[in-house]
């Protein structure tokens, strides 16, 4: 059973003061991304059983959630490498006829602290929506009291190949424990790819 993460469990043999002095990993000397504010690689494995509701019930299985819809998006990796959630979020919401206010649980992959902050800023910008996405208005940012409440990739790690299932199963468990109906899962990926998925709680 999933449980909320209440403390960063990354292995960092250092102090906050030393981590704050780390040099940027990419755009030197002015970048903001360091080893201390990036998701760390962890060991992990995942498995997820996806089937029709009819088949699951026929086999005597109790579904956790419906996977209602999903989208994949792509951006120019030169300037918008990790902005997948910004592009995917409004698309998956529109396909389902929902708005940000209809979402009870948000689970977004956190590649870097700067990456998630850049997405939140872009999602809250009418200018970005109009000039970069060809949209009439911004989608808006998730309510922070609903956002990655059990810890994200920055605090619990990013096991390559397992994070996607971790996001979806965490969203499903949160819907049950927090008595919500809809969850929105979003992630960026290498090469300028992005993903958004709508998950709905299975009735108890």
Tab-separated table of N, CA, C and O in Angstrom, residues 42-103:
chain	number	residue	atom	x	y	z
A	42	UNK	N	17.534	6.258	-8.807
A	42	UNK	CA	17.391	5.279	-7.734
A	42	UNK	C	17.115	3.916	-8.349
A	42	UNK	O	16.714	3.809	-9.507
A	43	UNK	N	17.338	2.880	-7.563
A	43	UNK	CA	16.917	1.558	-7.986
A	43	UNK	C	15.400	1.509	-7.948
A	43	UNK	O	14.768	2.100	-7.072
A	44	UNK	N	14.810	0.800	-8.884
A	44	UNK	CA	13.359	0.693	-8.861
A	44	UNK	C	12.879	-0.238	-9.951
A	44	UNK	O	13.557	-0.472	-10.945
A	45	UNK	N	11.726	-0.776	-9.743
A	45	UNK	CA	11.075	-1.613	-10.744
A	45	UNK	C	9.584	-1.373	-10.643
A	45	UNK	O	9.083	-0.959	-9.605
A	46	UNK	N	8.873	-1.614	-11.724
A	46	UNK	CA	7.434	-1.395	-11.687
A	46	UNK	C	6.732	-2.399	-12.593
A	46	UNK	O	7.308	-2.913	-13.542
A	47	UNK	N	5.495	-2.669	-12.255
A	47	UNK	CA	4.636	-3.505	-13.079
A	47	UNK	C	3.225	-2.960	-12.967
A	47	UNK	O	2.804	-2.516	-11.902
A	48	UNK	N	2.520	-2.973	-14.066
A	48	UNK	CA	1.169	-2.427	-14.067
A	48	UNK	C	0.298	-3.301	-14.967
A	48	UNK	O	0.662	-3.570	-16.109
A	49	UNK	N	-0.810	-3.745	-14.466
A	49	UNK	CA	-1.739	-4.575	-15.217
A	49	UNK	C	-2.854	-3.692	-15.763
A	49	UNK	O	-3.608	-3.089	-15.004
A	50	UNK	N	-2.929	-3.601	-17.090
A	50	UNK	CA	-3.927	-2.758	-17.741
A	50	UNK	C	-4.815	-3.647	-18.596
A	50	UNK	O	-4.320	-4.412	-19.433
A	51	UNK	N	-6.115	-3.558	-18.386
A	51	UNK	CA	-7.061	-4.349	-19.176
A	51	UNK	C	-8.418	-3.680	-19.135
A	51	UNK	O	-8.626	-2.704	-18.405
A	52	UNK	N	-9.347	-4.185	-19.908
A	52	UNK	CA	-10.698	-3.638	-19.889
A	52	UNK	C	-11.359	-3.952	-18.552
A	52	UNK	O	-11.024	-4.940	-17.886
A	53	UNK	N	-12.289	-3.098	-18.168
A	53	UNK	CA	-13.029	-3.331	-16.928
A	53	UNK	C	-13.766	-4.670	-16.991
A	53	UNK	O	-13.780	-5.437	-16.024
A	54	UNK	N	-14.352	-4.950	-18.142
A	54	UNK	CA	-15.102	-6.194	-18.308
A	54	UNK	C	-14.221	-7.412	-18.051
A	54	UNK	O	-14.612	-8.341	-17.335
A	55	UNK	N	-13.011	-7.397	-18.613
A	55	UNK	CA	-12.092	-8.526	-18.435
A	55	UNK	C	-11.639	-8.637	-16.990
A	55	UNK	O	-11.564	-9.737	-16.421
A	56	UNK	N	-11.338	-7.513	-16.378
A	56	UNK	CA	-10.880	-7.529	-14.983
A	56	UNK	C	-11.933	-8.134	-14.069
A	56	UNK	O	-11.636	-8.989	-13.235
A	57	UNK	N	-13.166	-7.701	-14.225
A	57	UNK	CA	-14.230	-8.208	-13.366
A	57	UNK	C	-14.504	-9.682	-13.634
A	57	UNK	O	-14.792	-10.449	-12.701
A	58	UNK	N	-14.384	-10.088	-14.902
A	58	UNK	CA	-14.585	-11.499	-15.240
A	58	UNK	C	-13.529	-12.381	-14.590
A	58	UNK	O	-13.777	-13.544	-14.260
A	59	UNK	N	-12.334	-11.823	-14.373
A	59	UNK	CA	-11.248	-12.569	-13.742
A	59	UNK	C	-11.264	-12.430	-12.226
A	59	UNK	O	-10.375	-12.938	-11.546
A	60	UNK	N	-12.238	-11.703	-11.690
A	60	UNK	CA	-12.327	-11.528	-10.249
A	60	UNK	C	-11.368	-10.501	-9.696
A	60	UNK	O	-11.044	-10.523	-8.502
A	61	UNK	N	-10.895	-9.590	-10.546
A	61	UNK	CA	-9.950	-8.554	-10.119
A	61	UNK	C	-10.695	-7.263	-9.805
A	61	UNK	O	-11.716	-6.954	-10.419
A	62	UNK	N	-10.175	-6.489	-8.855
A	62	UNK	CA	-10.770	-5.203	-8.482
A	62	UNK	C	-9.888	-4.080	-9.026
A	62	UNK	O	-8.767	-3.884	-8.569
A	63	UNK	N	-10.374	-3.369	-10.036
A	63	UNK	CA	-9.568	-2.269	-10.587
A	63	UNK	C	-9.305	-1.179	-9.550
A	63	UNK	O	-10.094	-0.985	-8.623
A	64	UNK	N	-8.178	-0.475	-9.717
A	64	UNK	CA	-7.868	0.666	-8.856
A	64	UNK	C	-8.398	1.957	-9.469
A	64	UNK	O	-8.833	2.858	-8.760
A	65	UNK	N	-8.299	2.057	-10.802
A	65	UNK	CA	-8.694	3.298	-11.461
A	65	UNK	C	-8.916	3.043	-12.944
A	65	UNK	O	-8.477	2.031	-13.485
A	66	UNK	N	-9.622	3.972	-13.566
A	66	UNK	CA	-9.758	3.988	-15.019
A	66	UNK	C	-8.652	4.863	-15.609
A	66	UNK	O	-8.380	5.949	-15.089
A	67	UNK	N	-8.043	4.436	-16.690
A	67	UNK	CA	-7.191	5.302	-17.487
A	67	UNK	C	-8.099	5.899	-18.556
A	67	UNK	O	-8.417	5.241	-19.545
A	68	UNK	N	-8.552	7.116	-18.334
A	68	UNK	CA	-9.593	7.703	-19.176
A	68	UNK	C	-9.072	8.213	-20.515
A	68	UNK	O	-9.736	8.093	-21.536
A	69	UNK	N	-7.910	8.825	-20.526
A	69	UNK	CA	-7.382	9.351	-21.785
A	69	UNK	C	-5.919	9.717	-21.594
A	69	UNK	O	-5.444	9.858	-20.464
A	70	UNK	N	-5.200	9.854	-22.707
A	70	UNK	CA	-3.797	10.272	-22.630
A	70	UNK	C	-3.403	10.943	-23.934
A	70	UNK	O	-4.033	10.733	-24.976
A	71	UNK	N	-2.374	11.759	-23.853
A	71	UNK	CA	-1.819	12.421	-25.033
A	71	UNK	C	-0.302	12.383	-24.954
A	71	UNK	O	0.283	12.303	-23.865
A	72	UNK	N	0.322	12.432	-26.122
A	72	UNK	CA	1.764	12.654	-26.228
A	72	UNK	C	1.963	13.945	-27.011
A	72	UNK	O	1.214	14.246	-27.943
A	73	UNK	N	2.934	14.715	-26.613
A	73	UNK	CA	3.241	15.975	-27.277
A	73	UNK	C	4.742	16.043	-27.524
A	73	UNK	O	5.519	15.290	-26.930
A	74	UNK	N	5.130	16.944	-28.405
A	74	UNK	CA	6.564	17.144	-28.646
A	74	UNK	C	6.831	18.622	-28.845
A	74	UNK	O	5.978	19.367	-29.329
A	75	UNK	N	8.019	19.033	-28.421
A	75	UNK	CA	8.434	20.422	-28.534
A	75	UNK	C	9.844	20.463	-29.122
A	75	UNK	O	10.511	19.446	-29.248
A	76	UNK	N	10.284	21.671	-29.437
A	76	UNK	CA	11.649	21.870	-29.912
A	76	UNK	C	12.602	21.633	-28.740
A	76	UNK	O	12.559	22.366	-27.750
A	77	UNK	N	13.461	20.609	-28.820
A	77	UNK	CA	14.353	20.331	-27.688
A	77	UNK	C	15.379	21.429	-27.433
A	77	UNK	O	15.967	21.478	-26.360
A	78	UNK	N	15.569	22.322	-28.381
A	78	UNK	CA	16.537	23.402	-28.183
A	78	UNK	C	16.076	24.392	-27.122
A	78	UNK	O	16.851	24.777	-26.250
A	79	UNK	N	14.812	24.779	-27.182
A	79	UNK	CA	14.310	25.811	-26.274
A	79	UNK	C	13.259	25.327	-25.282
A	79	UNK	O	12.978	25.998	-24.292
A	80	UNK	N	12.630	24.174	-25.569
A	80	UNK	CA	11.507	23.746	-24.747
A	80	UNK	C	11.635	22.274	-24.358
A	80	UNK	O	10.649	21.550	-24.276
A	81	UNK	N	12.843	21.872	-24.063
A	81	UNK	CA	13.165	20.463	-23.853
A	81	UNK	C	12.268	19.772	-22.830
A	81	UNK	O	11.796	18.674	-23.062
A	82	UNK	N	12.017	20.388	-21.703
A	82	UNK	CA	11.318	19.721	-20.610
A	82	UNK	C	9.969	20.354	-20.282
A	82	UNK	O	9.473	20.242	-19.161
A	83	UNK	N	9.356	21.002	-21.262
A	83	UNK	CA	8.069	21.661	-21.047
A	83	UNK	C	6.887	20.789	-21.469
A	83	UNK	O	5.782	21.297	-21.674
A	84	UNK	N	7.086	19.490	-21.559
A	84	UNK	CA	6.018	18.576	-21.948
A	84	UNK	C	4.745	18.726	-21.144
A	84	UNK	O	3.643	18.758	-21.715
A	85	UNK	N	4.816	18.820	-19.797
A	85	UNK	CA	3.581	18.973	-19.020
A	85	UNK	C	2.759	20.205	-19.396
A	85	UNK	O	1.532	20.160	-19.378
A	86	UNK	N	3.431	21.293	-19.755
A	86	UNK	CA	2.720	22.511	-20.148
A	86	UNK	C	1.896	22.283	-21.409
A	86	UNK	O	0.759	22.760	-21.520
A	87	UNK	N	2.451	21.551	-22.355
A	87	UNK	CA	1.758	21.293	-23.612
A	87	UNK	C	0.714	20.176	-23.473
A	87	UNK	O	-0.336	20.212	-24.114
A	88	UNK	N	1.005	19.175	-22.662
A	88	UNK	CA	0.108	18.022	-22.553
A	88	UNK	C	-1.122	18.312	-21.695
A	88	UNK	O	-2.213	17.801	-21.983
A	89	UNK	N	-0.959	19.097	-20.643
A	89	UNK	CA	-2.053	19.324	-19.697
A	89	UNK	C	-3.316	19.874	-20.352
A	89	UNK	O	-4.399	19.290	-20.198
A	90	UNK	N	-3.261	20.991	-21.103
A	90	UNK	CA	-4.508	21.497	-21.684
A	90	UNK	C	-5.103	20.554	-22.720
A	90	UNK	O	-6.329	20.468	-22.856
A	91	UNK	N	-4.252	19.819	-23.430
A	91	UNK	CA	-4.769	18.910	-24.459
A	91	UNK	C	-5.557	17.759	-23.855
A	91	UNK	O	-6.643	17.418	-24.332
A	92	UNK	N	-5.019	17.147	-22.807
A	92	UNK	CA	-5.728	16.009	-22.225
A	92	UNK	C	-6.993	16.475	-21.499
A	92	UNK	O	-8.014	15.778	-21.501
A	93	UNK	N	-6.961	17.665	-20.922
A	93	UNK	CA	-8.163	18.208	-20.280
A	93	UNK	C	-9.260	18.482	-21.298
A	93	UNK	O	-10.433	18.147	-21.084
A	94	UNK	N	-8.891	19.085	-22.426
A	94	UNK	CA	-9.882	19.412	-23.450
A	94	UNK	C	-10.510	18.156	-24.041
A	94	UNK	O	-11.709	18.110	-24.300
A	95	UNK	N	-9.700	17.136	-24.247
A	95	UNK	CA	-10.236	15.891	-24.802
A	95	UNK	C	-11.280	15.271	-23.880
A	95	UNK	O	-12.205	14.610	-24.331
A	96	UNK	N	-11.106	15.501	-22.575
A	96	UNK	CA	-12.040	14.930	-21.599
A	96	UNK	C	-13.160	15.891	-21.226
A	96	UNK	O	-14.071	15.522	-20.474
A	97	UNK	N	-13.117	17.115	-21.727
A	97	UNK	CA	-14.130	18.107	-21.378
A	97	UNK	C	-14.015	18.586	-19.941
A	97	UNK	O	-15.026	18.940	-19.313
A	98	UNK	N	-12.785	18.600	-19.404
A	98	UNK	CA	-12.563	19.009	-18.019
A	98	UNK	C	-11.699	20.263	-17.963
A	98	UNK	O	-11.083	20.666	-18.950
A	99	UNK	N	-11.644	20.881	-16.777
A	99	UNK	CA	-10.762	22.021	-16.526
A	99	UNK	C	-9.846	21.678	-15.352
A	99	UNK	O	-10.034	20.655	-14.680
A	100	UNK	N	-8.910	22.539	-15.088
A	100	UNK	CA	-7.998	22.333	-13.956
A	100	UNK	C	-8.775	22.217	-12.644
A	100	UNK	O	-8.372	21.479	-11.742
A	101	UNK	N	-9.892	22.920	-12.528
A	101	UNK	CA	-10.683	22.885	-11.300
A	101	UNK	C	-11.353	21.539	-11.060
A	101	UNK	O	-11.782	21.251	-9.941
A	102	UNK	N	-11.461	20.724	-12.100
A	102	UNK	CA	-12.081	19.407	-11.956
A	102	UNK	C	-11.105	18.350	-11.439
A	102	UNK	O	-11.518	17.243	-11.096
A	103	UNK	N	-9.824	18.691	-11.381
A	103	UNK	CA	-8.796	17.716	-11.018
A	103	UNK	C	-8.566	17.741	-9.508
A	103	UNK	O	-8.334	18.790	-8.917
